[in-house]
CSV table of C-alpha atoms and ligand atoms in Angstrom, one decimal:
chain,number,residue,atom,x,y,z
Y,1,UNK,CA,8.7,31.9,10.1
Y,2,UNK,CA,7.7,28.2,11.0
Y,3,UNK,CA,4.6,27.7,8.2
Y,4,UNK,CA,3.7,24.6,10.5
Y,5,UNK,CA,1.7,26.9,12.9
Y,6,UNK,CA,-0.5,28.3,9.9
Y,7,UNK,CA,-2.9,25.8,9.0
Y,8,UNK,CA,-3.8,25.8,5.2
Y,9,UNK,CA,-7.2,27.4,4.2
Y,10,UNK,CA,-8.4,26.2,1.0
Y,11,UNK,CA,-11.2,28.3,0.3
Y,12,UNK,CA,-14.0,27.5,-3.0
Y,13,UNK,CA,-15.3,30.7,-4.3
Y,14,UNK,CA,-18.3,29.1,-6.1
Y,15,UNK,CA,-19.2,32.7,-8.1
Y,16,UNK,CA,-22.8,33.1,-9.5
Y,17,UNK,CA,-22.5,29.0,-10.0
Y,18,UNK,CA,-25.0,26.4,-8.8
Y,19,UNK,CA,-28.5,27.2,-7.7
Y,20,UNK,CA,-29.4,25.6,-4.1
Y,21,UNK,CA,-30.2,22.0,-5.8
Y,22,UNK,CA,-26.9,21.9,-7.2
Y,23,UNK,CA,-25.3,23.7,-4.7
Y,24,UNK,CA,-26.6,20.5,-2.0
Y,25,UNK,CA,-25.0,18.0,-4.3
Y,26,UNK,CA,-22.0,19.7,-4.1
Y,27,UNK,CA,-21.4,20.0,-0.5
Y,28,UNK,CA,-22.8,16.4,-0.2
Y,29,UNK,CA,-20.0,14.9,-2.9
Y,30,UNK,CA,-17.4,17.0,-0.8
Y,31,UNK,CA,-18.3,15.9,2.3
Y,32,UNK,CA,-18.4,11.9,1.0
Y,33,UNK,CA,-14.6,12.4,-0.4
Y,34,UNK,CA,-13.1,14.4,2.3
Y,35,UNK,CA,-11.7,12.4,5.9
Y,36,UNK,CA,-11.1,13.5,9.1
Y,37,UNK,CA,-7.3,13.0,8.3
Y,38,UNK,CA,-7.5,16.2,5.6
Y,39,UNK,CA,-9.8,18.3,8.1
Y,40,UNK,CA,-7.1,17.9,10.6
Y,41,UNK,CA,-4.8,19.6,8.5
Y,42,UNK,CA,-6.3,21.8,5.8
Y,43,UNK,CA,-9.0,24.1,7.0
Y,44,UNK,CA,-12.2,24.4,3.8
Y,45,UNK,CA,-14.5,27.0,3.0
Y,46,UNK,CA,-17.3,26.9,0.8
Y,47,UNK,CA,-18.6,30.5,-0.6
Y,48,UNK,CA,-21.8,30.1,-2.5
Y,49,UNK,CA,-24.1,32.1,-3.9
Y,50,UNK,CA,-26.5,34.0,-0.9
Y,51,UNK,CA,-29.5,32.1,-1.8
Y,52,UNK,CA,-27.5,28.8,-1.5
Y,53,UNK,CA,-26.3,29.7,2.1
Y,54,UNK,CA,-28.9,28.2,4.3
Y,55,UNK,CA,-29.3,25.0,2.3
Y,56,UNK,CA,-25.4,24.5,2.5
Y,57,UNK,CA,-25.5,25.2,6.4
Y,58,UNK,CA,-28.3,22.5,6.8
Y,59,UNK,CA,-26.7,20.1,5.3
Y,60,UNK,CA,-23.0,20.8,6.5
Y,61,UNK,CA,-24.5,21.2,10.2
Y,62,UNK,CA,-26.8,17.9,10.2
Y,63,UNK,CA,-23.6,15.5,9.2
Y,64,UNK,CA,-21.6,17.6,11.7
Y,65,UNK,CA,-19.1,18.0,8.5
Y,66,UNK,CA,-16.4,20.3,8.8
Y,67,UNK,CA,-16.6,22.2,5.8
Y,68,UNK,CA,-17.0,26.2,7.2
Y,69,UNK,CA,-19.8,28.1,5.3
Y,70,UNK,CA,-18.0,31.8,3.3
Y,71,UNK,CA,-20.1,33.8,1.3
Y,72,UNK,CA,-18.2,36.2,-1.6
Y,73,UNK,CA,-19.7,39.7,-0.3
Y,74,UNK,CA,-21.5,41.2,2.2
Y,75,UNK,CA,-22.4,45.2,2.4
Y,76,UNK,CA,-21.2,47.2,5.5
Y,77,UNK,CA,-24.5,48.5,7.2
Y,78,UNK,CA,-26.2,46.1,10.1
Y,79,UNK,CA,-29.4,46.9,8.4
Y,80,UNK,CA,-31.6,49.6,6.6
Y,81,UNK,CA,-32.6,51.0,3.6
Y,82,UNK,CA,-29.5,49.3,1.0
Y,83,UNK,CA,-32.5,47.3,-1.7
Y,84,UNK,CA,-30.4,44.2,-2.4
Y,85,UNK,CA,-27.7,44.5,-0.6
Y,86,UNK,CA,-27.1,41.3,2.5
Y,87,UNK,CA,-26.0,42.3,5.8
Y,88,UNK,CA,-23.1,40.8,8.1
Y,89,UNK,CA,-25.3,40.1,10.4
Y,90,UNK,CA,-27.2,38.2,8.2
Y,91,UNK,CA,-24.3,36.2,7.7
Y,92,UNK,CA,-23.1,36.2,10.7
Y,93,UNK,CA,-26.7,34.8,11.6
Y,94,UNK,CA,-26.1,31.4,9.2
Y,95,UNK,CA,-22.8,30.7,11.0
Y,96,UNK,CA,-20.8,32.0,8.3
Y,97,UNK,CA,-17.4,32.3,9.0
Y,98,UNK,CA,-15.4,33.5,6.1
Y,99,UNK,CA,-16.3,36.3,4.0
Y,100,UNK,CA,-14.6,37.5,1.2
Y,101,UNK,CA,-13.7,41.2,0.6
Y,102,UNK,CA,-12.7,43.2,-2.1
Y,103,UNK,CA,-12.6,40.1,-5.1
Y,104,UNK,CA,-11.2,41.6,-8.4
Y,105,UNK,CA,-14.7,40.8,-9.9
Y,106,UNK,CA,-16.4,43.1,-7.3
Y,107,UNK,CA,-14.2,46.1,-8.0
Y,108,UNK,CA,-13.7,45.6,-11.3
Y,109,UNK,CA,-17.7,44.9,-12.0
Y,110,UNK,CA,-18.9,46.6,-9.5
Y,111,UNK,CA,-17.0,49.5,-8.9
Y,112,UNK,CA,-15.7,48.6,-4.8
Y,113,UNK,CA,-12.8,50.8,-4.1
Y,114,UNK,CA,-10.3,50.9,-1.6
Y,115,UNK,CA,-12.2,52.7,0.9
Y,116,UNK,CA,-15.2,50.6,0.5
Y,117,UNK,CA,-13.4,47.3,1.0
Y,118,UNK,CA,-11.6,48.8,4.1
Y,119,UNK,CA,-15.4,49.5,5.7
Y,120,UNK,CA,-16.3,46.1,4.7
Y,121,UNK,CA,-13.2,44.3,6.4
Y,122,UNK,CA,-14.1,45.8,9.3
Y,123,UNK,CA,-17.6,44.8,9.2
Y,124,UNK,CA,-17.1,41.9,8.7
Y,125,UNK,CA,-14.9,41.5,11.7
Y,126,UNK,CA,-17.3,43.2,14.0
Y,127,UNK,CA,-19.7,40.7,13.2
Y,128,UNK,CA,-17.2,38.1,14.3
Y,129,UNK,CA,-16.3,37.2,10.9
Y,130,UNK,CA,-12.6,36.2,9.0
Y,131,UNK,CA,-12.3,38.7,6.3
Y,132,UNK,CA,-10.8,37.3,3.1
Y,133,UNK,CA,-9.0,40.5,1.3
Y,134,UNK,CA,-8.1,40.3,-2.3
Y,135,UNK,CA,-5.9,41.8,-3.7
Y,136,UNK,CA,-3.7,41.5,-6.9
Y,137,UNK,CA,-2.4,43.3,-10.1
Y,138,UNK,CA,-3.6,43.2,-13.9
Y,139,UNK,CA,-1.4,41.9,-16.7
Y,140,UNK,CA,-0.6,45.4,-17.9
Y,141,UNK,CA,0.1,46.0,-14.2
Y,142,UNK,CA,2.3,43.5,-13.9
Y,143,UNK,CA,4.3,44.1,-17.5
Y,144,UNK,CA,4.7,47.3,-16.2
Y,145,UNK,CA,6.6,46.2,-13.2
Y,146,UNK,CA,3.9,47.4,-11.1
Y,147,UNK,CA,2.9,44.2,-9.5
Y,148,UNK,CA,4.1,44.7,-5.8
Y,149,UNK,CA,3.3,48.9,-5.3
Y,150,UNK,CA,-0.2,48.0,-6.5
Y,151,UNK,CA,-0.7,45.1,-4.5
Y,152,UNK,CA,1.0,46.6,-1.5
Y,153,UNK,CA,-1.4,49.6,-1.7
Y,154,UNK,CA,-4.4,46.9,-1.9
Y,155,UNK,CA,-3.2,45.2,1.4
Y,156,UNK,CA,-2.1,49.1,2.8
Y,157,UNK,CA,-5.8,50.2,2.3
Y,158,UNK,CA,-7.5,46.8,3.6
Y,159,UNK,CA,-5.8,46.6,6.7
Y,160,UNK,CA,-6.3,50.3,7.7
Y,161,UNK,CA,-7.1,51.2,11.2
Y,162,UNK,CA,-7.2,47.5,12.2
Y,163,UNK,CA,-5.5,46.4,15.3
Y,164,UNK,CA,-2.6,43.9,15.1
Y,165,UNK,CA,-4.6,41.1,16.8
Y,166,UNK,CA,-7.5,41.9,13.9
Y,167,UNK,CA,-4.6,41.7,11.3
Y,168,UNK,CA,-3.4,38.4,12.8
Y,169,UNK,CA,-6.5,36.5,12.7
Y,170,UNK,CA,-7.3,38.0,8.6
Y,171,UNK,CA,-7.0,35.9,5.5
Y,172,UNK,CA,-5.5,37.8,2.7
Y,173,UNK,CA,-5.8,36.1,-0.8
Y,174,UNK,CA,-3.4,37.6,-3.5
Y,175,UNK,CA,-5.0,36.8,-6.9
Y,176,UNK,CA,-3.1,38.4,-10.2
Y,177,UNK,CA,-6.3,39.2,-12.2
Y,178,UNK,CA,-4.5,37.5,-15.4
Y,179,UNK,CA,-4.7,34.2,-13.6
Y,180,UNK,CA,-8.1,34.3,-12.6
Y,181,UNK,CA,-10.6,32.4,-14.7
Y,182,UNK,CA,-7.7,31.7,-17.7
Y,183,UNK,CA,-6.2,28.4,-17.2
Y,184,UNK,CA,-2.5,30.3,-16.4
Y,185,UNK,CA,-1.3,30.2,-12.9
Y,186,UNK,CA,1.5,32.5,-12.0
Y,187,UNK,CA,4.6,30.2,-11.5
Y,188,UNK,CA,5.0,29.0,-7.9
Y,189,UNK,CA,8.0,31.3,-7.5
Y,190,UNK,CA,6.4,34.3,-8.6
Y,191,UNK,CA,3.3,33.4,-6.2
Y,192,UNK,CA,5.7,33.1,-3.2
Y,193,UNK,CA,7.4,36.4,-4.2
Y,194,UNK,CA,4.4,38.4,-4.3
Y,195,UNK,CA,3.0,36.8,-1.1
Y,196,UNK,CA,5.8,37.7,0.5
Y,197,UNK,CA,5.3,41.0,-0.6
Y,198,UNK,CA,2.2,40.8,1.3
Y,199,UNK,CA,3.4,39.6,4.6
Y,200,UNK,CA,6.0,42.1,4.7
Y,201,UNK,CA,3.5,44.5,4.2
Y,202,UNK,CA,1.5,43.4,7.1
Y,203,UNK,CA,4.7,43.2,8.9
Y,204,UNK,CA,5.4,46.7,8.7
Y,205,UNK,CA,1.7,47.7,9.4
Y,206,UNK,CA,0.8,45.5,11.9
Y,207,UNK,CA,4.0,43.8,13.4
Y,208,UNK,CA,6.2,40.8,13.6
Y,209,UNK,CA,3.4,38.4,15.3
Y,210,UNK,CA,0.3,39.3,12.9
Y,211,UNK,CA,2.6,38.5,9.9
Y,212,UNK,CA,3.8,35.4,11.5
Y,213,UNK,CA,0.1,34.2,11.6
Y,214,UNK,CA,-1.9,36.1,8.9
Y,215,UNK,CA,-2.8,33.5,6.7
Y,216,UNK,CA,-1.9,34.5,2.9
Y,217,UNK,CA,-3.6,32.5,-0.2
Y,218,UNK,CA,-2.8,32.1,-3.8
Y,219,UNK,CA,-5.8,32.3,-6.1
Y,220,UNK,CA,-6.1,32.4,-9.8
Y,221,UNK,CA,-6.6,28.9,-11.9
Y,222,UNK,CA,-5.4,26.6,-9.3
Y,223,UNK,CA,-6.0,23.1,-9.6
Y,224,UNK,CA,-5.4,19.5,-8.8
Y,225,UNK,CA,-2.2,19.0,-10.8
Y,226,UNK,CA,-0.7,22.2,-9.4
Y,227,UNK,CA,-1.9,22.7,-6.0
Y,228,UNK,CA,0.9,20.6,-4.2
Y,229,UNK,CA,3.6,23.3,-5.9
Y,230,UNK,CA,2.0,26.3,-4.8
Y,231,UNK,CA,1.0,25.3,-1.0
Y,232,UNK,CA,4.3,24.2,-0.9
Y,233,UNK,CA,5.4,27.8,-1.1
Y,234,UNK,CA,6.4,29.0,2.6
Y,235,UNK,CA,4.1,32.2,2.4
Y,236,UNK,CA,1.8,30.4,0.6
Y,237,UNK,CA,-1.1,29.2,3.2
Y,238,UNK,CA,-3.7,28.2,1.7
Y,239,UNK,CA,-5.9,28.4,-2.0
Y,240,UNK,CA,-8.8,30.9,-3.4
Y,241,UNK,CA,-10.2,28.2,-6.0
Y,242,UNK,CA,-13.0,29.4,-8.3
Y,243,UNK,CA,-13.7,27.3,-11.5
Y,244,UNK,CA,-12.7,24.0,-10.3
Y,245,UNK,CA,-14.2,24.4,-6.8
Y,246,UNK,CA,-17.5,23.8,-9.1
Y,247,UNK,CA,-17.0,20.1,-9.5
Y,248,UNK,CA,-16.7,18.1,-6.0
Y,249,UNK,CA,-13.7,15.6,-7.5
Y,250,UNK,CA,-11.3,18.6,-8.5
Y,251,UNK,CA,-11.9,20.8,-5.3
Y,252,UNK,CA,-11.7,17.8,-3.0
Y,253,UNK,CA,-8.3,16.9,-5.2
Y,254,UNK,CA,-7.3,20.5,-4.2
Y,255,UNK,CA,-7.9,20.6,-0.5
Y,256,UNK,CA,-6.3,16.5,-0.5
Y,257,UNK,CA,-3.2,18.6,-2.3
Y,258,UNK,CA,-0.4,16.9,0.1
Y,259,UNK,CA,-1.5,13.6,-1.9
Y,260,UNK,CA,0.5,14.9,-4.7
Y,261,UNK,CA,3.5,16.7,-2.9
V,1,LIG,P1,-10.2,30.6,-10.7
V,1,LIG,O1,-10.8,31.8,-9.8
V,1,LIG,O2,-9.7,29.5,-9.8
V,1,LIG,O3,-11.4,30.2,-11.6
V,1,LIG,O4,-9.1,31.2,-11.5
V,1,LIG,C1,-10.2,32.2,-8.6
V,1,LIG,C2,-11.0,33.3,-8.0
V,1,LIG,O5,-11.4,34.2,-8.7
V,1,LIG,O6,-11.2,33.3,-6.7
């Protein structure tokens, strides 16, 4: 499965981080240290909070910069009577193009099952969206030797009633929760085996071709120094970066990762 046709998505899942001021800055440093040469090879995504959205897009859209606009969540419903809830359409609306579905924070804080996440995949498609599925094990999960059944389950549920093209064009991001936030990465080899895990998954649920081009991330504490590793993986495509996707330097470090390889 040639990784060459699968261009890298590094993806910065800014949290409940940076009001709009700060969130400007931070596109603005980005866009100053990334070059044509990385956007030609690495796709970016920037997810900030929803009341940063806008000022991100007018900034990223006047200095034509290549960055794509991702927000973290979205509800399922077009519109209606959901108080504080954002609509895809809404997104869809600020030319967002990635939106992430099913983060461990949002099922673990919030309650999201399964079912819910499947809904809001499709969604989020309809509205001519990528869907970026999380999925990934706890560390009493994963000493239990339940790492791949629980995240296989995750990606089983996701993808239901999708159609193999849908499936093809998705962004899955496996994220152990244990990494997430703590400093530890899982070791590059144990990355690849689990996102393996997930392409076979899709595979078998959606075919040879939409596991040849699904596009399947490693998230949880990755950084400068360890970025080159992990992309290096071959079913490693691309990054979910929380904490250091804060800080302009570090995230641009990430998505520049073939620097270091
Ligand atoms: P982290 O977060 O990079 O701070 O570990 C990753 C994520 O939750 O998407």
């Amino acid at each position: 499965m040639a990784k060459s046709t699968r261009t890298p998505l590094i993806s910065g899942n800014w949290k409940m981080h940076h009001n709009h001021f700060e969130a400007i800055q931070t596109v603005q440093k980005l866009a100053y240290l990334l070059h044509k040469d990385d956007y030609e090879v690495v796709d970016v995504s920037v997810h900030p909070p929803f009341t940063d959205i806008r000022s991100v897009q007018t900034v990223l859209e006047a200095d034509d910069t290549p960055i794509s606009i991702g927000a973290q969540h979205c509800y399922i419903e077009e519109k209606g009577a959901f108080t504080g809830e954002v609509s895809p359409a809404m997104l869809a609306k600020l030319n967002v193009e990635y939106v992430i579905a099913g983060h461990s924070e949002r099922r673990e804080i919030f309650g999201e099952t399964d079912d819910l996440i499947n809904k809001k995949v499709q969604a989020i498609l309809k509205w001519g969206m990528t869907p970026i599925l999380c999925c990934g094990e706890t560390l009493e999960e994963r000493e239990a030797g339940g790492t791949d059944e629980k995240v296989s389950g995750q990606v089983r549920a996701g993808l239901a009633g999708l159609t193999p093209e849908q499936v093809g064009g998705l962004v899955i991001a496996y994220e152990p929760i244990w990494a997430i936030g703590t400093g530890r990465t899982a070791t590059a080899d144990d990355a690849q085996a689990t996102c393996k895990v997930v392409r076979d998954v899709v595979a078998e649920v959606a075919g040879a071709d939409a596991a040849a081009s699904v596009r399947i991330q490693y998230g949880g504490s990755v950084k400068p120094s360890n970025a080159a590793e992990l992309m290096a993986q071959p079913d490693i495509d691309g990054a979910l970066v929380g904490g250091a996707s804060l800080v302009a330097e570090d995230f641009a470090g990430i998505v520049q990762f073939r620097q270091n390889s």
